[in-house]
mmCIF file of C-alpha atoms and ligand atoms in Angstrom:
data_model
loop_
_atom_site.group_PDB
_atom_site.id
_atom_site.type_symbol
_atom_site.label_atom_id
_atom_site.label_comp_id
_atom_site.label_asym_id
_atom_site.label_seq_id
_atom_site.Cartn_x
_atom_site.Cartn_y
_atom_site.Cartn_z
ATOM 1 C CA UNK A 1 46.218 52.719 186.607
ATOM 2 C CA UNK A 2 47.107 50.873 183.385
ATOM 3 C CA UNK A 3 49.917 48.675 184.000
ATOM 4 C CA UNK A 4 51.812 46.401 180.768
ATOM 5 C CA UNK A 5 54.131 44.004 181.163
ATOM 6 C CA UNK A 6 56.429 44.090 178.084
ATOM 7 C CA UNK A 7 57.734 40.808 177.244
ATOM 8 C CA UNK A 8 60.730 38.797 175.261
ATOM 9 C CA UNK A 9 63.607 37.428 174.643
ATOM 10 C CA UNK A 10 66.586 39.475 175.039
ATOM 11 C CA UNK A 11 67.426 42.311 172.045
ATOM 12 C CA UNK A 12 63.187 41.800 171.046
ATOM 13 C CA UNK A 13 62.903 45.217 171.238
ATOM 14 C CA UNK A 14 61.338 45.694 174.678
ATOM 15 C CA UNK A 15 63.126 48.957 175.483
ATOM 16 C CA UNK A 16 62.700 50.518 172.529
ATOM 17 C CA UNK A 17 59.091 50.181 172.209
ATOM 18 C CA UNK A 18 58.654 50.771 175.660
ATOM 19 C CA UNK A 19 59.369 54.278 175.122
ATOM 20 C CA UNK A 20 57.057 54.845 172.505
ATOM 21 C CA UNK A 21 54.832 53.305 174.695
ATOM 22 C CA UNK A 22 55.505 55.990 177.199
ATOM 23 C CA UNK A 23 54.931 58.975 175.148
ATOM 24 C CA UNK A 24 51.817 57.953 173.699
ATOM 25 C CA UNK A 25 50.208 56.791 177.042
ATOM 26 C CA UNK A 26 52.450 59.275 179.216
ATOM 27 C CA UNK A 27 53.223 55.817 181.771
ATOM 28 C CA UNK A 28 56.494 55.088 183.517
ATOM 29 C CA UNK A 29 59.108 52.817 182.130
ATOM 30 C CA UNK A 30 60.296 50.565 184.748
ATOM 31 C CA UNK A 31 63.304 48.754 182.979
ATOM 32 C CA UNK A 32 65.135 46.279 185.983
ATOM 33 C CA UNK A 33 67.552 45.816 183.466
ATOM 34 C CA UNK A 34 68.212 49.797 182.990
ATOM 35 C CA UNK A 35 68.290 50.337 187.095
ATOM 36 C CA UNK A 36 70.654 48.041 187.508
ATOM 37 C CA UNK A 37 72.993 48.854 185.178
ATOM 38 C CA UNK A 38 73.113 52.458 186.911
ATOM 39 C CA UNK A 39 73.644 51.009 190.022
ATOM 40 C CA UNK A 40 76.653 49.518 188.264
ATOM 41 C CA UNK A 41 77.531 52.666 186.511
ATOM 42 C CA UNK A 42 78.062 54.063 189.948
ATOM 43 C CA UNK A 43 80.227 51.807 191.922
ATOM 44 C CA UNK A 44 77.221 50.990 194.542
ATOM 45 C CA UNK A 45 76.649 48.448 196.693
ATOM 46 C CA UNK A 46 74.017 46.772 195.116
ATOM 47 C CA UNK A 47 75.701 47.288 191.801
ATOM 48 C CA UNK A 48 79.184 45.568 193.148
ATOM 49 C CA UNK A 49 76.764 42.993 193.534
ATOM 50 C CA UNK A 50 75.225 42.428 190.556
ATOM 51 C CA UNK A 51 77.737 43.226 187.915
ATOM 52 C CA UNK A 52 79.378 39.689 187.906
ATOM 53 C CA UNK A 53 75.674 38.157 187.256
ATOM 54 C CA UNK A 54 75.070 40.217 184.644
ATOM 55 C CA UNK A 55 78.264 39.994 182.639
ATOM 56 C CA UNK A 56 77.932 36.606 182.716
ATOM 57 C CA UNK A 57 74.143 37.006 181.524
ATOM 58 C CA UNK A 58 72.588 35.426 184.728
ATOM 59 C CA UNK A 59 69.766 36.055 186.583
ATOM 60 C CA UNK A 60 69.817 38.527 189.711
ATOM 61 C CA UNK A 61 68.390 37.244 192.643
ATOM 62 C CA UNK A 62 64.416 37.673 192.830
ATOM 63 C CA UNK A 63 64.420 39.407 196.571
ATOM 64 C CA UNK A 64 66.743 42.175 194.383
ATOM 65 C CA UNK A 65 64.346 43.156 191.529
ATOM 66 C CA UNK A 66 61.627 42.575 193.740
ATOM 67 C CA UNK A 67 62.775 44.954 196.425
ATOM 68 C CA UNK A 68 63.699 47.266 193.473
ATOM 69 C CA UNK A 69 60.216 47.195 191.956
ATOM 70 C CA UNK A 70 58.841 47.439 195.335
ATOM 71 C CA UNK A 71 60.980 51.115 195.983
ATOM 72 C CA UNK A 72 59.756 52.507 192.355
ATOM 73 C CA UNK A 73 56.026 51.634 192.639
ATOM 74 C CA UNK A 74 55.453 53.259 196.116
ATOM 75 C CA UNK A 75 57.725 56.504 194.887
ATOM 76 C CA UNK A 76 55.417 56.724 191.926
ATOM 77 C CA UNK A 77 51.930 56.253 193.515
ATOM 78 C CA UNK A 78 50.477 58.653 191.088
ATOM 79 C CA UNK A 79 51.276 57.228 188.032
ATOM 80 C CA UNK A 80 48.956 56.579 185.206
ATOM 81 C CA UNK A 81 50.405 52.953 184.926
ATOM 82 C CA UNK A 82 53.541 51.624 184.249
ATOM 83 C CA UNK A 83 55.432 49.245 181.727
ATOM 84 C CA UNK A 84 57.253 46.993 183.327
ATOM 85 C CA UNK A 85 60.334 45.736 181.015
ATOM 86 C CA UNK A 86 62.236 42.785 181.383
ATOM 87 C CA UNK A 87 60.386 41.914 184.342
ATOM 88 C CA UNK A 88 58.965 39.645 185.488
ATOM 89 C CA UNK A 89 61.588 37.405 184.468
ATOM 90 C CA UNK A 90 60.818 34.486 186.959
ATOM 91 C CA UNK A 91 57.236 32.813 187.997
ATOM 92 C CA UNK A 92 58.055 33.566 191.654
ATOM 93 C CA UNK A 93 58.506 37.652 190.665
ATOM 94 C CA UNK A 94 55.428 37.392 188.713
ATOM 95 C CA UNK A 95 53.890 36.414 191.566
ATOM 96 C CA UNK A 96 55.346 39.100 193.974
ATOM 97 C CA UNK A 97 54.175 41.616 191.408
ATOM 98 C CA UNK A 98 50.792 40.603 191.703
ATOM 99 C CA UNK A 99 50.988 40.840 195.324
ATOM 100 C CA UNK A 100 52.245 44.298 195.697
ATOM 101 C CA UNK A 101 49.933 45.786 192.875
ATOM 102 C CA UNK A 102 46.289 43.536 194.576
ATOM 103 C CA UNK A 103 47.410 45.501 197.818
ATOM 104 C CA UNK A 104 46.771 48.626 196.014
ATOM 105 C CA UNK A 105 43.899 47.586 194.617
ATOM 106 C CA UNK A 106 45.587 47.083 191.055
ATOM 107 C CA UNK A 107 46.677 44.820 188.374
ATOM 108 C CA UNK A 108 48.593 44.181 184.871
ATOM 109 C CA UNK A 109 46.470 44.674 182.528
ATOM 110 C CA UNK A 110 48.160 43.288 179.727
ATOM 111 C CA UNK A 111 51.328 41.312 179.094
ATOM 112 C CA UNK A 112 52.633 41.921 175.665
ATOM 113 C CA UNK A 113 55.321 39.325 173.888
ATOM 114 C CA UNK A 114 57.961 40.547 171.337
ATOM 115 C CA UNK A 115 58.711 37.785 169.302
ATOM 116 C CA UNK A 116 62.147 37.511 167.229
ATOM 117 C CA UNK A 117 63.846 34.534 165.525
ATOM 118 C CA UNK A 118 67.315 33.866 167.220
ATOM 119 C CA UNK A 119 69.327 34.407 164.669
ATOM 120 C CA UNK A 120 67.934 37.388 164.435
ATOM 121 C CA UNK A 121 68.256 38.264 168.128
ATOM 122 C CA UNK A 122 71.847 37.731 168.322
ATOM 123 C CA UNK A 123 72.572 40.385 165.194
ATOM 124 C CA UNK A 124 70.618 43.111 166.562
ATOM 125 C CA UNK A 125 72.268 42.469 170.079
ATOM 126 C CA UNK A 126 75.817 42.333 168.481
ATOM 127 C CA UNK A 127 75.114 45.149 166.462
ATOM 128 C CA UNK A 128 73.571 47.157 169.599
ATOM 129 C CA UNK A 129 76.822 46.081 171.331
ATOM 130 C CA UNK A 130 79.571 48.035 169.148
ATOM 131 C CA UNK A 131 77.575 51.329 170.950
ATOM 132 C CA UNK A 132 75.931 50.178 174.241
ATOM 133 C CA UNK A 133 79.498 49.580 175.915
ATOM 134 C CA UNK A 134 77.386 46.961 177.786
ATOM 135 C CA UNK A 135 80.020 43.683 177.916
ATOM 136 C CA UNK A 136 76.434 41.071 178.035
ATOM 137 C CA UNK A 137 75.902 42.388 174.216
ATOM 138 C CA UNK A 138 79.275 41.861 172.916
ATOM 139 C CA UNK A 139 80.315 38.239 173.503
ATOM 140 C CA UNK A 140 78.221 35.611 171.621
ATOM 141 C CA UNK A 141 78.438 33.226 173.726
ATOM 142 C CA UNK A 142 77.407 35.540 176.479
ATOM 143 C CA UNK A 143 74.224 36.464 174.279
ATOM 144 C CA UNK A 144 73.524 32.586 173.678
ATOM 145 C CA UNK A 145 73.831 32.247 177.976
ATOM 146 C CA UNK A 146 71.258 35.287 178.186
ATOM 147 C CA UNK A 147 69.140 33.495 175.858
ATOM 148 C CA UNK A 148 69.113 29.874 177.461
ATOM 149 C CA UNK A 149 68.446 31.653 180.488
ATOM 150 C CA UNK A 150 65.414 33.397 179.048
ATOM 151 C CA UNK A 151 63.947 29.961 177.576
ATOM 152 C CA UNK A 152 64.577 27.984 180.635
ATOM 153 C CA UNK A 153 63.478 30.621 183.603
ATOM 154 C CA UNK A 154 61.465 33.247 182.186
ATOM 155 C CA UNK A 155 59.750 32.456 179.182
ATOM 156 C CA UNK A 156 57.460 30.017 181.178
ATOM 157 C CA UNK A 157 56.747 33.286 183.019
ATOM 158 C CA UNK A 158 54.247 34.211 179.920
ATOM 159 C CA UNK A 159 51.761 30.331 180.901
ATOM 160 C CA UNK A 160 51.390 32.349 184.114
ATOM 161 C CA UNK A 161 49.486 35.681 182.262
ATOM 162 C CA UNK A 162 47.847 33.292 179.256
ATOM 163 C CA UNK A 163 46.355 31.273 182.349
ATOM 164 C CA UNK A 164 44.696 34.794 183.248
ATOM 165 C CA UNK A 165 43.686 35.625 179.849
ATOM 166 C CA UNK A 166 46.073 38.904 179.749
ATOM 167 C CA UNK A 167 48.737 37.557 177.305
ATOM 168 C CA UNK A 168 49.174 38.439 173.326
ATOM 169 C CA UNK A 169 52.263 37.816 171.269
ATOM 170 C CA UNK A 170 53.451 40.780 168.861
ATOM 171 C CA UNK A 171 55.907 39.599 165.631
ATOM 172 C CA UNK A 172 58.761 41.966 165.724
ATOM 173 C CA UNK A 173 60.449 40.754 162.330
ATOM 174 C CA UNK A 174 59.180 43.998 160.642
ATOM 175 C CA UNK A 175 59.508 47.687 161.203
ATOM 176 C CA UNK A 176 59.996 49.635 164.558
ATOM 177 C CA UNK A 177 56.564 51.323 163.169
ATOM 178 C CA UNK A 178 54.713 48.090 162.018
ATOM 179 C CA UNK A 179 55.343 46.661 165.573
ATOM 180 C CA UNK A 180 54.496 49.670 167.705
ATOM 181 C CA UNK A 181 51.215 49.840 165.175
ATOM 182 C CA UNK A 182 50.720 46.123 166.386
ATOM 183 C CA UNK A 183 51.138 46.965 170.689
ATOM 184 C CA UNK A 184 48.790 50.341 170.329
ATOM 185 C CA UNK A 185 46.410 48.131 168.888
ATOM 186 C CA UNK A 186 46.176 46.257 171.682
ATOM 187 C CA UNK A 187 46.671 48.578 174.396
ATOM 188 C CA UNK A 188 43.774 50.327 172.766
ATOM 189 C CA UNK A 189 41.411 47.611 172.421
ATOM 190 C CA UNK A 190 41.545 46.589 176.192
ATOM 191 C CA UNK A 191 40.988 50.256 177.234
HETATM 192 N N1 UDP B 201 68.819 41.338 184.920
HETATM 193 C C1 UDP B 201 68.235 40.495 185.836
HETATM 194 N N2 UDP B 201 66.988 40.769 186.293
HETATM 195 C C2 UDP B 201 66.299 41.851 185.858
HETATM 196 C C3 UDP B 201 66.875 42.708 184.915
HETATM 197 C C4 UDP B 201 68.143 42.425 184.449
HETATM 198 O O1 UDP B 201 68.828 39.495 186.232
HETATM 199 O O2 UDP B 201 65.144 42.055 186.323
HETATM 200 C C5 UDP B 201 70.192 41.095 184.448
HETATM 201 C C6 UDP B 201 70.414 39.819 183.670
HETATM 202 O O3 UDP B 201 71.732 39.417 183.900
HETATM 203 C C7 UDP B 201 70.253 40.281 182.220
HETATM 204 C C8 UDP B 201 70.890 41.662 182.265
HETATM 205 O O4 UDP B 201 70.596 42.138 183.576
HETATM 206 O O5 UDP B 201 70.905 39.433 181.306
HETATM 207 C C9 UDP B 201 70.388 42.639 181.225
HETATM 208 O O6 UDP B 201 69.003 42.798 181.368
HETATM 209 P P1 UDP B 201 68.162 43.684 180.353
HETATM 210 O O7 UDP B 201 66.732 43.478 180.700
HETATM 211 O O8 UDP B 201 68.655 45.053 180.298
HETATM 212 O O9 UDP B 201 68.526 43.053 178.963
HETATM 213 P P2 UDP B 201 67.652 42.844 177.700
HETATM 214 O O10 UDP B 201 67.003 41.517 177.918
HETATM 215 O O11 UDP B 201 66.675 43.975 177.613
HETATM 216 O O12 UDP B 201 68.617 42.832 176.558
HETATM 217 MG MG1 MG B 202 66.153 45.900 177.478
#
């Protein structure tokens, strides 16, 4: 298995690479962010939960994504590899990650950062918020929250793969194309 973390700031451009990702490397896109909003979506326990966390642009609980990652991995045990996208987002779920994949005998091969100016992050979330009816990408000050919460609790989250040598950072200033050009690159070079 072939397993990438994709990494960055909120509105980088994780999920939208991620499936280009996909259909060139035929993995599975494992999006926390994405499974949680459908829990929402449908009224369920774990999305009652949630939902005031994430409008508010908080973190979810780590024994939540964990548990979630935990469910997807072992109903997808043959799998090429996965991305995993916006997760990690703590040091403590990095580290459960590596615990559940080393028991399988596997690893993340790769942890690739997206890396956008703020300004710049806040426009294309705005902008992605007049269509994605989701409330976190409407309210700026909701965005800004989502953002101090990615510098203070998950960005150190990227020492943790640089200490084992499986980190690269990606400028996504340009083109959808120019970027994706940049991540193939890399997944291609480890392989
Ligand atoms: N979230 C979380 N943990 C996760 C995934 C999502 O706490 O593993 C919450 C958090 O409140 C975050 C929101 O869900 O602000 C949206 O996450 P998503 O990854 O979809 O947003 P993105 O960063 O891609 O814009
Ligand atoms: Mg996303």
């Amino acid at each position: 298995m072939f397993n990438i973390v994709l990494f960055g700031p909120p509105g980088a451009g994780k999920g939208t690479q991620a499936l280009k990702l996909v259909e060139m490397y035929n993995l599975i896109h494992l999006s926390t962010g994405d499974i949680l909003r459908a829990e929402m979506k449908r009224n369920s326990p774990l999305g009652q939960k949630v939902k005031s966390l994430i409008e508010k642009g908080e973190l979810v609980p780590d024994e939540i994504v964990i548990e979630l990652i935990r469910e997807n991995l072992s109903n997808n045990k043959d799998a090429a590899g996965f991305i995993f996208d916006g997760f990690p987002r703590t040091i403590e779920q990095a580290k459960s990650l590596d615990e559940m994949l080393s028991r399988e005998s596997l690893d993340i091969a790769l942890m690739l950062t997206l890396e956008v100016e703020e300004e710049e992050l806040i426009s294309r979330i705005l902008l992605r918020g007049q269509n994605s009816g989701r409330a976190d990408d409407s309210n700026p000050d909701i965005i800004k929250n989502r953002i101090k919460v990615y510098n203070e609790q998950t960005a150190p989250v990227a020492e943790y793969y640089k200490k084992q040598g499986k980190h690269a950072s990606i400028d996504n200033m340009g083109t959808i194309e120019n970027t994706f050009d940049q991540l193939k690159a890399h997944v291609d070079n480890w392989q």
